[in-house]
Coordinates of C-alpha atoms in Angstrom, one line a residue:
M1021 CA 0.0 0.0 0.0
K1022 CA 1.4 3.4 -1.0
K1023 CA 1.9 5.9 1.8
E1024 CA 0.0 8.6 -0.2
V1025 CA -3.1 6.3 -0.5
R1026 CA -3.0 5.3 3.1
Q1027 CA -2.6 8.9 4.3
A1028 CA -5.4 10.1 2.1
A1029 CA -7.6 7.4 3.6
I1030 CA -6.6 8.4 7.1
E1031 CA -7.5 12.0 6.4
R1032 CA -10.9 11.0 5.0
I1033 CA -11.6 8.7 8.0
I1034 CA -10.6 11.4 10.5
N1035 CA -12.8 14.0 8.8
Q1036 CA -15.8 11.6 8.6
F1037 CA -15.6 9.9 12.0
P1038 CA -14.9 11.1 15.6
I1039 CA -11.7 9.1 16.0
S1040 CA -9.9 9.5 19.3
K1041 CA -7.6 6.5 19.4
Q1042 CA -5.1 4.9 17.0
E1043 CA -6.8 1.6 17.5
Q1044 CA -10.1 3.0 16.2
L1045 CA -8.2 4.5 13.2
M1046 CA -6.6 1.1 12.5
H1047 CA -10.0 -0.6 12.6
K1048 CA -11.5 1.9 10.2
L1049 CA -8.6 1.5 7.8
K1050 CA -9.0 -2.3 7.9
E1051 CA -12.7 -1.8 7.1
A1052 CA -11.5 0.2 4.1
G1053 CA -9.2 -2.6 3.0
I1054 CA -6.0 -1.0 4.3
N1055 CA -3.8 -2.9 6.7
A1056 CA -1.4 -0.8 8.7
T1057 CA 0.5 -1.4 11.9
Q1058 CA 0.2 0.9 14.9
A1059 CA 3.7 2.1 14.3
T1060 CA 2.9 3.1 10.8
I1061 CA -0.2 4.9 11.8
S1062 CA 1.7 6.7 14.5
R1063 CA 4.3 7.9 11.9
D1064 CA 1.5 9.0 9.6
I1065 CA -0.2 11.0 12.4
R1066 CA 3.1 12.9 13.0
E1067 CA 3.8 13.4 9.3
M1068 CA 0.3 14.6 8.6
N1069 CA 0.2 17.2 11.4
I1070 CA -2.8 15.4 13.0
I1071 CA -3.5 16.7 16.5
K1072 CA -6.1 15.9 19.2
Q1073 CA -8.6 18.6 19.6
Q1074 CA -11.7 18.8 21.8
D1075 CA -14.9 18.5 19.8
G1076 CA -17.8 19.3 22.1
D1077 CA -17.3 17.2 25.2
K1078 CA -15.0 14.6 23.5
W1079 CA -11.5 14.6 22.1
R1080 CA -10.8 13.5 18.6
Y1081 CA -8.0 13.5 16.0
M1082 CA -8.1 16.4 13.5
V1083 CA -5.8 17.2 10.6
Y1084 CA -4.1 20.5 11.3
K1085 CA -3.8 22.5 8.1
N1086 CA -2.6 26.0 7.9
D1087 CA -4.3 27.6 4.9
N1088 CA -3.0 31.0 5.8
P1089 CA -0.2 31.9 3.5
N1090 CA 1.3 34.2 6.1
E1091 CA 1.9 31.7 9.0
L1092 CA 3.3 34.3 11.4
A1093 CA 0.1 36.4 10.9
H1094 CA -1.9 33.2 11.7
L1095 CA 0.0 32.8 14.9
Y1096 CA -0.6 36.4 15.9
E1097 CA -4.3 35.9 15.2
L1098 CA -4.4 32.8 17.3
I1099 CA -2.6 34.5 20.1
E1100 CA -5.2 37.4 20.0
D1101 CA -8.1 35.0 19.9
S1102 CA -7.1 32.3 22.4
V1103 CA -4.2 33.3 24.7
T1104 CA -5.2 34.7 28.2
S1105 CA -1.8 35.2 29.7
A1106 CA 1.9 34.6 29.1
E1107 CA 4.7 34.5 31.7
Q1108 CA 8.4 34.1 31.2
I1109 CA 10.4 32.1 33.8
Q1110 CA 14.1 32.2 32.7
F1111 CA 14.3 30.3 29.4
I1112 CA 10.7 29.0 29.5
N1113 CA 7.4 30.7 28.7
I1114 CA 4.1 29.5 30.3
V1115 CA 1.2 30.4 28.0
H1116 CA -2.4 30.0 29.2
T1117 CA -5.2 29.7 26.6
I1118 CA -8.9 29.4 26.7
P1119 CA -9.8 25.7 27.2
S1120 CA -9.0 23.3 24.3
Y1121 CA -6.8 25.7 22.3
A1122 CA -3.4 24.8 23.7
N1123 CA -2.7 21.9 21.3
N1124 CA -3.6 24.0 18.2
L1125 CA -1.4 26.9 19.4
A1126 CA 1.6 24.6 20.0
A1127 CA 1.1 23.0 16.5
V1128 CA 1.2 26.4 14.9
I1129 CA 4.3 27.4 16.9
D1130 CA 6.0 24.1 16.0
D1131 CA 5.2 24.5 12.3
L1132 CA 6.9 27.9 12.2
K1133 CA 10.2 26.5 13.4
L1134 CA 11.2 29.8 15.0
D1135 CA 14.9 30.2 16.0
S1136 CA 13.8 31.5 19.4
I1137 CA 11.8 28.4 20.2
S1138 CA 13.4 25.0 20.9
G1139 CA 10.1 23.2 21.5
T1140 CA 6.6 23.2 23.0
V1141 CA 4.6 21.0 25.3
A1142 CA 0.8 21.4 25.3
G1143 CA -2.0 20.5 27.7
H1144 CA -5.7 21.4 27.8
D1145 CA -5.2 25.1 28.3
T1146 CA -1.5 25.6 28.8
V1147 CA 1.5 25.6 26.5
V1148 CA 5.0 25.5 27.8
I1149 CA 7.5 27.0 25.4
F1150 CA 11.2 26.2 25.7
S1151 CA 13.9 28.5 24.4
A1152 CA 17.7 28.0 24.2
N1153 CA 18.4 30.9 26.5
N1154 CA 16.8 33.7 28.5
N1155 CA 17.2 36.3 25.6
Y1156 CA 15.2 34.1 23.2
A1157 CA 12.6 33.5 25.9
E1158 CA 12.3 37.2 26.4
S1159 CA 11.7 37.8 22.7
V1160 CA 9.1 35.1 22.7
N1161 CA 7.3 36.6 25.7
K1162 CA 7.4 40.0 24.0
M1163 CA 5.8 38.5 20.9
F1164 CA 3.0 37.1 23.0
M1165 CA 2.5 40.3 25.1
D1166 CA 2.4 42.4 21.9
H1167 CA -0.4 40.4 20.5
L1168 CA -2.3 39.4 23.6
N1169 CA -6.0 40.5 23.7
I1170 CA -6.4 41.6 27.3
E1171 CA -10.2 41.5 27.0
L1172 CA -10.3 37.7 27.0

């Protein structure tokens, strides 16, 4: 099975069904006549920028696509719409979002591959952003503070 065909099927299944576990996805793929191991599905999920996002009261996989040609503008818009606070602690920034937006924010940040950001960890409403040093972390914090909507 070609990777492109399998990944197209994964995207179709995730868009049609509320899939929250890799085992469910593997079962739906098998129903569609596609056999794939859990390791293969896990790699596909990473390659396809599939994230878990809350949908109502449940979590499900969703394909993260950035249709905005200006990715940095998309990040600024997301900060304005979803970030409630940002605090720098040495080389780390702790960013709080409205519930269920942290994963999406982290995915956008990761996709940008900014020099000032080494990596992110996201929870339900918090993103921890790691920088290589305090100066980078300070510039990241300034970016958040410049685009924060204080009315949230």
